Amino acid sequence: MLSTFFFYPDFDYYGIIAIMEAVLNVKQVRNTLIDQRSGFTLVELLVVIGLIAMIGIFSAPVYQNFQNRTDVDIAAATLTNSFRLAQAHAMDMVGDQSWGVHLSVGTIVIFRGASYATRDVPFDDVYTISSDVQLTGLSEVVFSKMHGLPSTIGSVTMQETGRSMTVSLNSLGVVSF
């Protein structure tokens, strides 16, 4: 009775045996692959580190040049916007006072008053620029209230290694760069 319990005449015993052999073969292949050592050799790691170092060495001067150009561009845009904002405040008679712009190393200050020395300090707007940017030319401009005409005319040249820009202010207060 036990023999008939485990034997089915239309059951494919050979198919099961083939599947079991295939599974055992896959396990043997997987075990063989796992037994092999995997990873990177020291030479491969040194080559990759060398390539990364070379890319860093060659890209550093390009990045520095880009940073210098960007610093000058930002300083010129900040100065132009400061001139225009101070002139707009003076024409709008904000605080019923004149407004001006003062330039020093690393900062551009929009102030309220007849001069930077006699300004209302709580109303200062201070903008920082890169201290590597050298400013030459005008150091202070005051715009008259209501008309917005500048007290002095001229230009400011901003310079950093390999890059310079000039922002000019004419007698009508028109800013150009």
Coordinates of N, CA and C in Angstrom, one line a residue:
M1 N 0.8 -1.2 0.0 CA 0.0 0.0 0.0 C 0.9 1.3 0.0
L2 N 2.0 1.2 0.6 CA 2.8 2.3 0.7 C 3.4 2.6 -0.7
S3 N 3.7 1.6 -1.5 CA 4.3 1.8 -2.8 C 3.3 2.5 -3.7
T4 N 2.1 2.2 -3.6 CA 1.1 2.9 -4.5 C 0.8 4.3 -4.0
F5 N 1.1 4.5 -2.7 CA 0.9 5.9 -2.2 C 1.9 6.9 -2.8
F6 N 3.2 6.4 -2.9 CA 4.2 7.3 -3.4 C 4.4 7.2 -4.9
F7 N 3.8 6.3 -5.6 CA 4.0 6.2 -7.1 C 2.7 6.6 -7.8
Y8 N 2.9 7.6 -8.7 CA 1.8 8.0 -9.5 C 2.2 7.7 -11.0
P9 N 1.4 7.0 -11.7 CA 1.8 6.6 -13.0 C 2.0 7.7 -14.0
D10 N 1.2 8.8 -14.0 CA 1.4 9.9 -15.0 C 2.2 11.0 -14.5
F11 N 2.9 10.8 -13.4 CA 3.7 11.9 -12.8 C 5.1 11.8 -13.4
D12 N 5.7 12.9 -13.8 CA 7.0 13.0 -14.5 C 8.1 13.0 -13.5
Y13 N 8.6 11.9 -13.1 CA 9.7 11.8 -12.1 C 11.0 12.3 -12.7
Y14 N 11.2 12.1 -14.0 CA 12.4 12.5 -14.7 C 12.5 14.0 -14.8
G15 N 11.3 14.7 -14.9 CA 11.3 16.2 -14.9 C 11.7 16.8 -13.6
I16 N 11.2 16.1 -12.5 CA 11.6 16.6 -11.2 C 13.1 16.4 -10.9
I17 N 13.6 15.2 -11.4 CA 15.0 15.0 -11.2 C 15.8 16.0 -12.0
A18 N 15.4 16.3 -13.2 CA 16.1 17.3 -14.0 C 16.1 18.7 -13.3
I19 N 15.0 19.1 -12.7 CA 14.8 20.4 -12.0 C 15.7 20.4 -10.8
M20 N 15.8 19.3 -10.1 CA 16.6 19.2 -8.9 C 18.1 19.3 -9.2
E21 N 18.5 18.6 -10.3 CA 19.9 18.7 -10.8 C 20.2 20.1 -11.2
A22 N 19.3 20.8 -11.8 CA 19.5 22.2 -12.2 C 19.7 23.1 -11.0
V23 N 18.8 22.9 -10.0 CA 18.9 23.7 -8.8 C 20.2 23.4 -8.1
L24 N 20.6 22.2 -8.0 CA 21.9 21.8 -7.3 C 23.0 22.4 -8.1
N25 N 23.0 22.4 -9.4 CA 24.0 23.0 -10.3 C 24.1 24.5 -10.0
V26 N 23.0 25.2 -10.0 CA 23.0 26.7 -9.7 C 23.6 26.9 -8.3
K27 N 23.3 26.1 -7.3 CA 23.8 26.3 -6.0 C 25.3 26.1 -6.1
Q28 N 25.8 25.2 -6.8 CA 27.3 24.9 -6.9 C 27.9 26.1 -7.6
V29 N 27.3 26.7 -8.6 CA 27.9 27.8 -9.3 C 27.9 29.0 -8.4
R30 N 26.8 29.3 -7.7 CA 26.7 30.4 -6.8 C 27.7 30.3 -5.7
N31 N 27.9 29.1 -5.1 CA 28.9 28.8 -4.1 C 30.3 29.1 -4.6
T32 N 30.6 28.7 -5.8 CA 31.9 28.9 -6.4 C 32.1 30.4 -6.6
L33 N 31.1 31.2 -7.0 CA 31.3 32.6 -7.2 C 31.5 33.3 -5.9
I34 N 30.8 32.8 -4.9 CA 31.0 33.5 -3.5 C 32.3 33.1 -3.0
D35 N 32.9 32.0 -3.2 CA 34.2 31.6 -2.7 C 35.3 32.4 -3.3
Q36 N 35.1 32.9 -4.6 CA 36.1 33.7 -5.2 C 36.2 35.1 -4.5
R37 N 37.4 35.6 -4.4 CA 37.6 36.9 -3.8 C 37.2 38.0 -4.8
S38 N 36.5 39.0 -4.3 CA 36.1 40.1 -5.2 C 36.5 41.4 -4.5
G39 N 36.7 42.4 -5.3 CA 37.2 43.7 -4.8 C 38.1 44.4 -5.8
F40 N 38.7 45.5 -5.3 CA 39.7 46.2 -6.1 C 41.1 46.0 -5.7
T41 N 42.0 46.0 -6.7 CA 43.4 45.8 -6.3 C 43.9 47.2 -5.9
L42 N 45.1 47.1 -5.3 CA 45.8 48.4 -4.8 C 46.1 49.2 -6.1
V43 N 46.5 48.6 -7.1 CA 46.9 49.4 -8.3 C 45.7 50.1 -8.9
E44 N 44.5 49.4 -8.9 CA 43.3 50.1 -9.4 C 42.9 51.3 -8.5
L45 N 43.0 51.1 -7.2 CA 42.7 52.2 -6.3 C 43.7 53.4 -6.5
L46 N 45.0 53.1 -6.7 CA 45.9 54.2 -6.9 C 45.7 54.9 -8.2
V47 N 45.3 54.2 -9.2 CA 45.0 54.8 -10.5 C 43.8 55.8 -10.4
V48 N 42.8 55.4 -9.7 CA 41.6 56.2 -9.5 C 41.9 57.4 -8.7
I49 N 42.7 57.2 -7.6 CA 43.1 58.4 -6.8 C 43.9 59.4 -7.6
G50 N 44.8 58.8 -8.4 CA 45.7 59.7 -9.2 C 44.9 60.5 -10.2
L51 N 43.9 59.9 -10.9 CA 43.0 60.6 -11.8 C 42.2 61.7 -11.1
I52 N 41.7 61.4 -9.9 CA 40.9 62.4 -9.2 C 41.8 63.6 -8.8
A53 N 43.1 63.3 -8.4 CA 44.0 64.4 -8.1 C 44.3 65.2 -9.3
M54 N 44.5 64.6 -10.4 CA 44.9 65.4 -11.7 C 43.7 66.3 -12.0
I55 N 42.5 65.8 -11.9 CA 41.3 66.6 -12.3 C 41.2 67.8 -11.3
G56 N 41.5 67.6 -10.0 CA 41.5 68.6 -9.1 C 42.6 69.7 -9.3
I57 N 43.8 69.2 -9.7 CA 44.9 70.2 -10.0 C 44.6 71.0 -11.2
F58 N 44.0 70.4 -12.2 CA 43.7 71.2 -13.4 C 42.5 72.1 -13.3
S59 N 41.6 71.7 -12.5 CA 40.4 72.5 -12.3 C 40.5 73.7 -11.4
A60 N 41.5 73.7 -10.5 CA 41.6 74.8 -9.5 C 41.8 76.1 -10.1
P61 N 42.8 76.3 -11.1 CA 42.9 77.6 -11.7 C 41.7 78.1 -12.4
V62 N 41.0 77.2 -13.1 CA 39.8 77.6 -13.8 C 38.7 78.1 -12.8
Y63 N 38.6 77.4 -11.7 CA 37.6 77.8 -10.6 C 38.0 79.2 -10.1
Q64 N 39.3 79.4 -9.8 CA 39.8 80.7 -9.3 C 39.5 81.8 -10.2
N65 N 39.7 81.6 -11.5 CA 39.5 82.6 -12.5 C 38.0 82.9 -12.6
F66 N 37.1 81.9 -12.5 CA 35.7 82.1 -12.5 C 35.3 82.9 -11.2
Q67 N 35.9 82.6 -10.1 CA 35.5 83.3 -8.9 C 35.9 84.7 -8.9
N68 N 37.1 85.1 -9.5 CA 37.5 86.5 -9.6 C 36.5 87.2 -10.5
R69 N 36.1 86.7 -11.7 CA 35.2 87.3 -12.5 C 33.9 87.6 -11.9
T70 N 33.4 86.6 -11.1 CA 32.1 86.7 -10.5 C 32.2 87.7 -9.4
D71 N 33.3 87.8 -8.6 CA 33.4 88.8 -7.6 C 33.3 90.2 -8.1
V72 N 33.9 90.5 -9.2 CA 33.9 91.8 -9.9 C 32.5 92.1 -10.4
D73 N 31.9 91.1 -11.0 CA 30.5 91.3 -11.6 C 29.5 91.6 -10.5
I74 N 29.6 90.9 -9.3 CA 28.7 91.1 -8.2 C 28.9 92.5 -7.6
A75 N 30.2 92.9 -7.5 CA 30.5 94.2 -6.9 C 29.9 95.3 -7.9
A76 N 30.0 95.2 -9.2 CA 29.5 96.2 -10.1 C 28.0 96.2 -10.0
A77 N 27.3 95.1 -10.0 CA 25.9 95.1 -9.9 C 25.4 95.6 -8.6
T78 N 26.1 95.3 -7.5 CA 25.7 95.9 -6.2 C 25.9 97.4 -6.1
L79 N 26.9 97.9 -6.7 CA 27.2 99.3 -6.7 C 26.1 100.0 -7.6
T80 N 25.8 99.5 -8.8 CA 24.8 100.1 -9.6 C 23.5 100.1 -9.0
N81 N 23.1 99.0 -8.4 CA 21.8 99.0 -7.7 C 21.8 99.9 -6.5
S82 N 22.9 100.1 -5.8 CA 23.0 101.0 -4.6 C 22.8 102.4 -5.1
F83 N 23.5 102.8 -6.2 CA 23.3 104.2 -6.7 C 21.8 104.4 -7.1
R84 N 21.2 103.5 -7.7 CA 19.8 103.6 -8.2 C 18.9 103.7 -7.0
L85 N 19.1 102.9 -6.0 CA 18.2 102.9 -4.8 C 18.4 104.2 -4.0
A86 N 19.6 104.6 -3.8 CA 19.8 105.9 -3.1 C 19.2 107.0 -3.8
Q87 N 19.3 107.0 -5.1 CA 18.7 108.1 -5.9 C 17.2 108.0 -5.8
A88 N 16.6 106.8 -5.9 CA 15.1 106.7 -5.8 C 14.6 107.2 -4.4
H89 N 15.4 106.8 -3.3 CA 15.0 107.3 -2.0 C 15.0 108.8 -1.9
A90 N 16.1 109.4 -2.5 CA 16.2 110.9 -2.5 C 15.1 111.5 -3.3
M91 N 14.7 111.0 -4.4 CA 13.7 111.5 -5.3 C 12.3 111.4 -4.6
D92 N 12.1 110.3 -3.9 CA 10.9 110.0 -3.2 C 10.8 110.8 -1.9
M93 N 11.9 111.4 -1.5 CA 12.1 112.2 -0.3 C 11.8 111.3 1.0
V94 N 12.3 110.1 1.0 CA 12.1 109.2 2.1 C 12.8 109.8 3.3
G95 N 12.1 110.1 4.4 CA 12.6 110.7 5.5 C 12.9 112.2 5.4
D96 N 12.5 112.8 4.2 CA 12.7 114.2 3.9 C 14.2 114.5 4.0
Q97 N 15.0 113.7 3.5 CA 16.4 113.8 3.5 C 17.1 113.5 2.2
S98 N 18.3 113.8 2.0 CA 19.1 113.4 0.9 C 19.6 111.9 1.3
W99 N 19.9 111.2 0.2 CA 20.4 109.8 0.4 C 21.7 109.7 -0.4
G100 N 22.6 108.9 0.1 CA 23.9 108.7 -0.6 C 24.4 107.3 -0.5
V101 N 25.6 107.1 -1.2 CA 26.3 105.9 -1.2 C 27.7 106.1 -0.8
H102 N 28.2 105.3 0.1 CA 29.6 105.4 0.6 C 30.3 104.0 0.2
L103 N 31.5 104.1 -0.3 CA 32.3 103.0 -0.7 C 33.5 102.8 0.2
S104 N 33.7 101.6 0.7 CA 35.0 101.3 1.4 C 35.3 99.9 1.1
V105 N 36.5 99.4 1.5 CA 36.9 98.1 1.2 C 36.0 97.1 1.8
G106 N 35.4 96.3 0.9 CA 34.5 95.2 1.3 C 33.1 95.6 1.6
T107 N 32.7 96.9 1.5 CA 31.4 97.3 1.8 C 30.9 98.4 0.9
I108 N 29.6 98.4 0.7 CA 28.9 99.6 0.0 C 27.8 99.9 1.0
V109 N 27.7 101.2 1.4 CA 26.7 101.6 2.3 C 25.8 102.6 1.7
I110 N 24.5 102.4 1.8 CA 23.5 103.4 1.4 C 23.1 104.1 2.7
F111 N 23.2 105.4 2.7 CA 22.9 106.1 4.0 C 22.0 107.2 3.7
R112 N 21.4 107.7 4.8 CA 20.5 108.8 4.8 C 21.1 110.0 5.5
G113 N 21.2 111.1 4.8 CA 21.8 112.3 5.3 C 22.6 113.1 4.3
A114 N 23.2 114.2 4.7 CA 23.9 115.1 3.8 C 25.3 114.6 3.5
S115 N 25.8 113.7 4.3 CA 27.2 113.1 4.1 C 27.2 111.8 4.9
Y116 N 28.2 111.0 4.6 CA 28.4 109.8 5.4 C 28.8 110.1 6.8
A117 N 29.5 111.1 7.1 CA 30.0 111.5 8.4 C 28.8 111.9 9.3
T118 N 27.8 112.6 8.7 CA 26.6 113.1 9.5 C 25.4 112.3 9.2
R119 N 25.5 111.1 8.8 CA 24.3 110.3 8.4 C 23.5 109.8 9.6
D120 N 22.3 109.3 9.3 CA 21.5 108.7 10.4 C 21.8 107.2 10.3
V121 N 22.7 106.8 11.3 CA 23.2 105.4 11.2 C 22.1 104.3 11.3
P122 N 21.0 104.5 12.0 CA 20.0 103.4 12.0 C 19.4 103.1 10.6
F123 N 19.5 104.0 9.7 CA 18.9 103.8 8.4 C 19.9 103.3 7.3
D124 N 21.1 102.9 7.7 CA 22.1 102.4 6.8 C 21.7 101.1 6.3
D125 N 22.0 100.9 5.0 CA 21.9 99.6 4.3 C 23.3 99.2 3.9
V126 N 23.8 98.2 4.5 CA 25.2 97.8 4.3 C 25.2 96.6 3.4
Y127 N 26.0 96.6 2.3 CA 26.1 95.5 1.4 C 27.6 95.1 1.4
T128 N 27.9 93.8 1.6 CA 29.3 93.4 1.6 C 29.6 92.9 0.2
I129 N 30.8 93.2 -0.2 CA 31.4 92.6 -1.5 C 32.7 92.0 -1.1
S130 N 33.3 91.3 -2.0 CA 34.5 90.6 -1.8 C 35.6 91.6 -1.4
S131 N 36.3 91.4 -0.3 CA 37.4 92.3 0.0 C 38.6 92.2 -0.9
D132 N 38.6 91.3 -1.8 CA 39.7 91.2 -2.8 C 39.4 92.2 -4.0
V133 N 38.2 92.7 -4.1 CA 37.9 93.6 -5.2 C 38.4 95.0 -4.7
Q134 N 39.3 95.6 -5.5 CA 39.8 96.9 -5.2 C 39.0 98.0 -5.9
L135 N 38.5 99.0 -5.1 CA 37.7 100.1 -5.6 C 38.5 101.3 -5.8
T136 N 38.5 101.9 -6.9 CA 39.2 103.2 -7.2 C 38.2 104.2 -7.8
G137 N 38.3 105.4 -7.5 CA 37.4 106.5 -8.0 C 36.6 107.1 -6.9
L138 N 35.4 107.3 -7.2 CA 34.5 107.9 -6.2 C 34.4 107.1 -4.9
S139 N 34.3 107.8 -3.8 CA 34.2 107.1 -2.5 C 32.8 107.4 -1.9
E140 N 32.2 108.5 -2.3 CA 30.9 108.9 -1.7 C 30.2 109.8 -2.7
V141 N 28.9 109.5 -2.8 CA 28.0 110.2 -3.7 C 26.7 110.5 -2.9
V142 N 26.2 111.7 -2.9 CA 25.0 112.1 -2.2 C 24.0 112.6 -3.3
F143 N 22.8 112.1 -3.3 CA 21.8 112.5 -4.2 C 20.9 113.5 -3.5
S144 N 20.6 114.6 -4.2 CA 19.8 115.7 -3.7 C 18.3 115.2 -3.6
K145 N 17.7 115.6 -2.5 CA 16.3 115.2 -2.3 C 15.4 115.9 -3.4
M146 N 14.4 115.2 -3.8 CA 13.4 115.6 -4.7 C 13.9 115.5 -6.2
H147 N 15.1 116.0 -6.5 CA 15.6 116.0 -7.9 C 16.5 114.7 -8.1
G148 N 17.1 114.2 -7.1 CA 18.0 113.0 -7.3 C 19.2 113.3 -8.0
L149 N 19.7 114.5 -8.1 CA 21.0 114.8 -8.8 C 22.2 114.5 -7.9
P150 N 23.2 113.9 -8.4 CA 24.4 113.5 -7.6 C 25.2 114.7 -7.2
S151 N 25.8 114.7 -6.0 CA 26.7 115.7 -5.6 C 28.0 115.7 -6.4
T152 N 28.5 114.6 -6.8 CA 29.7 114.4 -7.5 C 29.4 113.5 -8.7
I153 N 30.2 113.7 -9.7 CA 30.1 112.8 -10.9 C 31.4 112.1 -11.1
G154 N 31.4 111.0 -11.8 CA 32.7 110.3 -12.0 C 32.4 108.8 -12.2
S155 N 33.4 108.1 -11.9 CA 33.3 106.6 -12.0 C 34.0 105.9 -10.9
V156 N 33.7 104.6 -10.8 CA 34.3 103.7 -9.8 C 34.8 102.5 -10.6
T157 N 36.1 102.2 -10.5 CA 36.6 101.1 -11.2 C 36.8 100.0 -10.1
M158 N 36.3 98.8 -10.4 CA 36.4 97.6 -9.6 C 37.4 96.7 -10.3
Q159 N 38.4 96.2 -9.5 CA 39.4 95.4 -10.1 C 39.8 94.3 -9.2
E160 N 39.9 93.1 -9.8 CA 40.5 91.9 -9.1 C 41.4 91.2 -10.2
T161 N 42.2 90.3 -9.8 CA 43.2 89.7 -10.6 C 42.6 89.3 -12.0
G162 N 43.0 90.0 -13.0 CA 42.6 89.7 -14.4 C 41.3 90.2 -14.8
R163 N 40.6 91.0 -14.0 CA 39.2 91.4 -14.4 C 39.0 92.8 -13.8
S164 N 38.4 93.7 -14.6 CA 38.0 95.0 -14.0 C 36.8 95.5 -14.7
M165 N 36.0 96.3 -14.0 CA 34.8 96.9 -14.6 C 34.7 98.3 -14.0
T166 N 34.1 99.2 -14.8 CA 33.9 100.6 -14.4 C 32.4 100.9 -14.4
V167 N 32.0 101.5 -13.3 CA 30.6 102.0 -13.2 C 30.7 103.5 -13.2
S168 N 30.0 104.2 -14.1 CA 30.0 105.6 -14.2 C 28.7 106.2 -13.8
L169 N 28.8 107.5 -13.3 CA 27.6 108.2 -12.8 C 27.7 109.6 -13.5
N170 N 26.7 110.0 -14.3 CA 26.8 111.3 -14.9 C 26.1 112.4 -14.1
S171 N 26.0 113.6 -14.7 CA 25.5 114.7 -13.9 C 24.0 114.6 -13.7
L172 N 23.3 113.8 -14.5 CA 21.8 113.6 -14.3 C 21.5 112.4 -13.3
G173 N 22.6 111.7 -12.9 CA 22.4 110.6 -12.0 C 22.2 109.3 -12.8
V174 N 22.5 109.3 -14.1 CA 22.3 108.0 -14.9 C 23.6 107.2 -14.6
V175 N 23.3 105.9 -14.3 CA 24.4 105.0 -14.0 C 24.6 104.1 -15.2
S176 N 25.8 103.9 -15.5 CA 26.2 103.0 -16.6 C 27.4 102.2 -16.3
F177 N 27.4 101.0 -16.8 CA 28.6 100.1 -16.6 C 28.8 99.2 -17.8

